[in-house]
Short mmCIF file of C-alpha atoms in Angstrom, two decimals:
data_model
loop_
_atom_site.label_atom_id
_atom_site.label_comp_id
_atom_site.label_asym_id
_atom_site.label_seq_id
_atom_site.Cartn_x
_atom_site.Cartn_y
_atom_site.Cartn_z
CA ILE A 1 -272.72 33.95 82.87
CA ILE A 2 -275.55 33.84 85.42
CA MET A 3 -277.38 31.17 83.46
CA GLY A 4 -274.20 29.15 83.01
CA TRP A 5 -273.29 28.97 86.68
CA SER A 6 -276.92 28.37 87.70
CA LEU A 7 -277.14 25.36 85.37
CA SER A 8 -273.74 24.10 86.51
CA LEU A 9 -274.93 24.32 90.12
CA VAL A 10 -277.72 21.91 89.24
CA LEU A 11 -275.10 19.51 87.84
CA PHE A 12 -273.81 18.96 91.38
CA ALA A 13 -277.16 17.46 92.30
CA PHE A 14 -276.74 14.76 89.64
CA ALA A 15 -273.10 13.95 90.39
CA GLY A 16 -272.89 10.24 91.12
CA THR A 17 -269.16 9.85 91.73
CA TYR A 18 -266.24 11.81 93.11
CA TRP A 19 -264.92 12.58 89.62
CA THR A 20 -268.25 13.76 88.22
CA PHE A 21 -268.53 16.03 91.25
CA CYS A 22 -265.05 17.41 90.50
CA ALA A 23 -266.06 17.92 86.87
CA GLY A 24 -269.12 19.82 88.05
CA ARG A 25 -266.94 22.10 90.16
CA MET A 26 -264.69 22.78 87.18
CA ILE A 27 -267.65 23.65 84.97
CA PHE A 28 -269.10 25.84 87.73
CA GLY A 29 -265.80 27.71 88.15
CA THR A 30 -265.42 28.20 84.41
CA ALA A 31 -268.97 29.54 84.10
CA GLN A 32 -268.50 31.91 87.03
CA ALA A 33 -265.01 33.15 86.12
CA GLY A 34 -266.26 35.97 83.90
CA ALA A 35 -268.44 37.57 86.57
CA TYR A 36 -265.97 40.03 88.07
CA PRO A 37 -264.25 40.98 84.78
CA SER A 38 -267.70 41.76 83.43
CA LEU A 39 -268.47 43.72 86.57
CA SER A 40 -265.38 45.85 85.99
CA ASN A 41 -266.74 46.80 82.59
CA VAL A 42 -270.21 47.43 83.99
CA SER A 43 -268.90 49.68 86.77
CA ARG A 44 -266.83 51.73 84.33
CA HIS A 45 -269.85 52.41 82.15
CA TRP A 46 -272.48 52.85 84.86
CA PHE A 47 -270.72 54.49 87.84
CA PRO A 48 -269.21 58.02 87.61
CA LEU A 49 -265.55 58.22 88.62
CA ALA A 50 -266.19 60.42 91.68
CA ASN A 51 -268.04 57.65 93.55
CA ARG A 52 -267.16 54.60 91.47
CA THR A 53 -265.23 52.78 94.19
CA THR A 54 -268.06 53.30 96.68
CA MET A 55 -270.50 51.73 94.24
CA GLN A 56 -268.07 48.92 93.42
CA GLY A 57 -267.90 48.28 97.15
CA PHE A 58 -271.68 48.12 97.35
CA VAL A 59 -272.22 45.91 94.29
CA ALA A 60 -269.14 43.66 94.17
CA SER A 61 -268.43 43.38 97.88
CA PHE A 62 -271.58 44.11 99.88
CA ALA A 63 -274.12 42.54 97.52
CA GLY A 64 -271.76 39.80 96.35
CA ARG A 65 -270.59 38.77 99.82
CA THR A 66 -274.12 39.07 101.21
CA GLY A 67 -275.26 36.60 98.58
CA GLY A 68 -272.45 34.28 99.62
CA ALA A 69 -273.38 34.73 103.28
CA LEU A 70 -277.06 34.01 102.66
CA ALA A 71 -276.33 30.86 100.64
CA PRO A 72 -275.44 28.66 103.67
CA ILE A 73 -278.45 30.01 105.56
CA ILE A 74 -280.82 29.36 102.66
CA MET A 75 -279.42 25.91 101.88
CA ALA A 76 -278.50 24.50 105.30
CA THR A 77 -280.71 26.37 107.76
CA VAL A 78 -283.86 26.85 105.64
CA LEU A 79 -284.03 24.27 102.84
CA MET A 80 -282.30 21.37 104.61
CA GLY A 81 -282.90 22.20 108.27
CA TYR A 82 -286.39 23.73 108.25
CA TYR A 83 -287.96 22.13 105.15
CA GLY A 84 -286.05 18.85 105.42
CA LEU A 85 -284.85 18.72 101.81
CA ASP A 86 -281.84 16.61 100.91
CA TRP A 87 -278.78 18.46 99.60
CA ARG A 88 -279.41 17.51 95.97
CA THR A 89 -282.93 18.94 95.94
CA ALA A 90 -281.73 22.06 97.77
CA LEU A 91 -279.12 22.67 95.04
CA ILE A 92 -281.75 22.32 92.32
CA VAL A 93 -283.97 24.88 94.06
CA MET A 94 -281.08 27.35 94.33
CA GLY A 95 -280.10 26.78 90.70
CA LEU A 96 -283.64 27.54 89.56
CA GLY A 97 -283.49 30.80 91.51
CA GLY A 98 -280.39 31.73 89.53
CA LEU A 99 -282.19 31.11 86.23
CA PHE A 100 -284.92 33.57 87.24
CA LEU A 101 -282.22 36.13 88.03
CA ALA A 102 -280.61 35.55 84.62
CA ALA A 103 -283.95 36.18 82.90
CA ALA A 104 -284.44 39.41 84.88
CA PHE A 105 -280.94 40.57 83.92
CA VAL A 106 -281.65 40.06 80.22
CA VAL A 107 -284.84 42.11 80.47
CA LEU A 108 -283.53 44.98 82.62
CA TYR A 109 -279.82 45.47 81.86
CA ARG A 110 -278.37 47.72 79.13
CA ASN A 111 -274.70 47.94 78.15
CA SER A 112 -274.53 51.72 78.52
CA PRO A 113 -276.56 54.52 80.15
CA TYR A 114 -276.86 56.02 76.66
CA LEU A 115 -278.79 52.95 75.53
CA ASP A 116 -281.20 52.96 78.46
CA THR A 117 -284.32 55.09 78.08
CA ARG A 118 -284.79 55.10 81.87
CA VAL A 119 -281.64 57.24 82.31
CA ASN A 120 -282.37 60.99 82.21
CA GLU A 121 -280.13 63.70 80.72
CA ALA A 122 -278.85 64.91 84.10
CA GLU A 123 -277.61 61.40 84.85
CA LYS A 124 -276.00 61.11 81.42
CA ASP A 125 -274.16 64.39 82.04
CA LEU A 126 -272.31 62.71 84.93
CA PHE A 127 -270.77 60.28 82.47
CA ARG A 128 -269.99 62.99 79.93
CA GLU A 129 -267.90 64.70 82.61
CA ASP A 130 -265.75 61.56 82.73
CA GLY A 131 -265.33 61.72 78.96
CA LEU A 132 -266.88 58.28 78.63
CA ALA A 133 -269.14 59.19 75.75
CA SER A 134 -266.29 60.45 73.59
CA LYS A 135 -264.07 57.40 73.94
CA SER A 136 -264.31 55.03 71.04
CA LYS A 137 -264.32 51.29 71.49
CA LYS A 138 -260.84 49.81 71.52
CA LYS A 139 -259.65 46.55 70.00
CA VAL A 140 -259.26 43.59 72.34
CA LEU A 141 -255.95 43.89 74.16
CA ASN A 142 -253.41 41.20 73.30
CA PHE A 143 -252.91 38.78 76.21
CA TRP A 144 -249.10 38.82 76.06
CA THR A 145 -249.05 42.61 75.94
CA ALA A 146 -251.28 42.73 79.00
CA ILE A 147 -249.34 40.19 81.06
CA LYS A 148 -246.09 42.14 80.55
CA HIS A 149 -247.67 45.14 82.32
CA ARG A 150 -245.99 45.32 85.74
CA SER A 151 -249.00 46.58 87.67
CA LEU A 152 -251.26 43.98 86.08
CA SER A 153 -248.81 41.18 86.90
CA ILE A 154 -248.73 42.27 90.54
CA MET A 155 -252.54 42.38 90.63
CA VAL A 156 -252.75 38.86 89.19
CA PHE A 157 -250.40 37.53 91.87
CA ALA A 158 -252.31 39.37 94.61
CA GLN A 159 -255.64 37.98 93.46
CA LEU A 160 -254.29 34.44 93.20
CA SER A 161 -253.29 34.76 96.86
CA ASN A 162 -256.63 36.30 97.78
CA ALA A 163 -258.52 33.52 96.01
CA GLY A 164 -256.78 30.97 98.22
CA ALA A 165 -258.25 32.63 101.29
CA ASP A 166 -261.69 32.71 99.67
CA ILE A 167 -261.51 28.94 99.08
CA VAL A 168 -261.10 28.47 102.84
CA TYR A 169 -264.21 30.53 103.55
CA THR A 170 -266.40 29.01 100.84
CA SER A 171 -265.27 25.37 100.74
CA VAL A 172 -263.44 24.44 103.94
CA LEU A 173 -265.05 26.51 106.68
CA GLY A 174 -268.43 24.78 106.49
CA SER A 175 -266.86 21.33 106.89
CA PHE A 176 -264.75 22.60 109.78
CA PHE A 177 -267.74 24.00 111.67
CA PHE A 178 -269.76 20.82 111.01
CA SER A 179 -266.94 18.76 112.54
CA LYS A 180 -267.69 20.57 115.82
CA ASN A 181 -270.91 18.53 116.17
CA ILE A 182 -273.32 21.38 115.52
CA SER A 183 -276.73 21.14 113.81
CA TRP A 184 -277.49 22.06 110.19
CA GLU A 185 -279.32 25.15 111.44
CA GLU A 186 -276.28 26.30 113.45
CA LEU A 187 -273.94 25.46 110.57
CA GLY A 188 -275.76 27.84 108.23
CA ILE A 189 -275.42 30.69 110.73
CA TYR A 190 -271.78 30.13 111.70
CA ALA A 191 -270.57 29.53 108.13
CA SER A 192 -272.28 32.68 106.88
CA LEU A 193 -271.12 35.02 109.66
CA PRO A 194 -267.58 35.59 108.26
CA LEU A 195 -269.03 36.31 104.82
CA PHE A 196 -271.32 38.93 106.34
CA GLY A 197 -268.13 40.49 107.71
CA GLY A 198 -266.78 40.62 104.17
CA ALA A 199 -269.99 42.18 102.89
CA ILE A 200 -269.94 44.97 105.47
CA GLY A 201 -266.18 45.47 105.15
CA GLY A 202 -266.43 45.76 101.38
CA PHE A 203 -269.10 48.43 101.59
CA VAL A 204 -267.19 50.41 104.22
CA GLY A 205 -263.96 50.01 102.27
CA GLY A 206 -265.45 51.35 99.07
CA PHE A 207 -266.68 54.47 100.85
CA LEU A 208 -263.35 54.94 102.64
CA ASN A 209 -261.39 54.52 99.42
CA ASP A 210 -263.20 57.39 97.72
CA TRP A 211 -262.86 59.47 100.91
CA VAL A 212 -259.08 58.83 101.16
CA MET A 213 -258.64 59.74 97.49
CA ARG A 214 -260.43 63.04 98.09
CA ILE A 215 -258.36 63.77 101.21
CA THR A 216 -254.99 62.91 99.65
CA GLY A 217 -255.87 64.22 96.20
CA SER A 218 -254.22 61.10 94.78
CA ARG A 219 -255.94 58.08 93.33
CA LYS A 220 -252.68 56.10 93.52
CA TRP A 221 -252.14 56.71 97.23
CA GLY A 222 -255.81 56.20 98.01
CA ARG A 223 -255.60 52.74 96.44
CA ARG A 224 -252.31 51.92 98.18
CA ILE A 225 -253.43 52.98 101.65
CA MET A 226 -256.69 51.04 101.56
CA GLY A 227 -255.18 47.92 100.01
CA ALA A 228 -252.25 47.70 102.43
CA THR A 229 -254.04 48.53 105.68
CA GLY A 230 -256.95 46.13 105.15
CA LYS A 231 -254.84 43.05 104.49
CA THR A 232 -252.34 43.90 107.25
CA ILE A 233 -255.01 44.30 109.94
CA ALA A 234 -256.78 41.14 108.73
CA ALA A 235 -253.56 39.13 108.98
CA GLY A 236 -253.15 40.19 112.60
CA PHE A 237 -256.70 39.21 113.54
CA VAL A 238 -256.26 35.75 111.98
CA PHE A 239 -254.10 34.77 114.96
CA VAL A 240 -256.73 36.08 117.37
CA ALA A 241 -259.50 34.14 115.61
CA ILE A 242 -257.74 30.76 115.44
CA ALA A 243 -256.89 30.96 119.15
CA GLN A 244 -260.60 30.72 120.03
CA THR A 245 -261.91 27.36 121.28
CA ASN A 246 -265.59 28.33 121.30
CA VAL A 247 -267.27 27.91 117.89
CA ALA A 248 -269.30 31.11 118.22
CA PHE A 249 -266.25 33.18 119.20
CA LEU A 250 -264.28 31.65 116.32
CA ALA A 251 -267.02 32.66 113.87
CA ILE A 252 -267.02 36.20 115.30
CA GLY A 253 -263.24 36.35 115.03
CA LEU A 254 -263.39 35.30 111.38
CA PHE A 255 -266.11 37.92 110.86
CA VAL A 256 -263.56 40.56 111.92
CA VAL A 257 -260.84 39.02 109.73
CA LYS A 258 -263.07 39.02 106.68
CA PHE A 259 -264.26 42.57 107.42
CA PHE A 260 -260.74 43.98 107.12
CA SER A 261 -259.64 41.60 104.38
CA ASP A 262 -262.54 42.55 102.13
CA TRP A 263 -262.51 46.26 102.75
CA SER A 264 -259.73 46.30 100.15
CA GLN A 265 -261.85 44.45 97.58
CA PRO A 266 -263.47 47.60 96.11
CA THR A 267 -259.96 49.05 95.86
CA VAL A 268 -258.93 45.97 93.87
CA TRP A 269 -261.75 46.35 91.38
CA GLY A 270 -261.23 50.09 91.18
CA THR A 271 -257.56 49.46 90.42
CA CYS A 272 -258.46 46.90 87.76
CA THR A 273 -260.72 49.48 86.13
CA ASP A 274 -257.94 52.09 86.35
CA ILE A 275 -255.36 49.78 84.77
CA GLY A 276 -257.70 48.48 82.10
CA GLY A 277 -259.02 51.89 81.08
CA THR A 278 -261.02 51.57 77.88
CA HIS A 279 -260.06 47.88 77.75
CA SER A 280 -261.75 47.11 81.07
#
């Protein structure tokens, strides 16, 4: 997956027409689509249930959103602004960085803690408490059986809606800020600020989700409380953010929006893992 989307990123640099650029985006999206489903499987096998949502918040939200936040800074502020590279060369440089990451993943990652010699027995005992070692591998779940599951159908609809908001942050926001007659260096900072809000919010949300589940004694209500409050607060702050006329204040406002919107992201992935069970 990492190699696929890194190579597809390089394809953008060689796009000569509008349609080849669109084709590159489609290939990029297809290559990247398996990242979070794979992460759900990874988190189930590598993170004990007691603090799984916290770790999902750190990996999926904090690390993932931080990478997204750093991308505009690296590309616009550093590679294009400081080093003076054109956008095509900057994309090639970033794609090559992804290939190095893919190689490191192949060398270091193992599918299970029981297959990794670097994991000691005390750590393996944490997974035995979850009963993970005793669960046999299940057959692939039929698509039509899965889509008839009510909770899964609701999650699919929710994530389709959430993805629409992400498109604004990743594809539209940069163009909007640039239309305000700011420099490439400023663009990298302003475009990344909301994504840093998502990174911090995701980490905080993962910790809070596990804390709420311990307080309420209910995984179901812990998920519901965190999911509902984050999106509701974020929706309210959207109106505050878009009322700002100063670019810096607008970026700060969107930082707050993304903070609360993404503090429910670890809850989403925790819920996906809960619903999927041994199929996740």
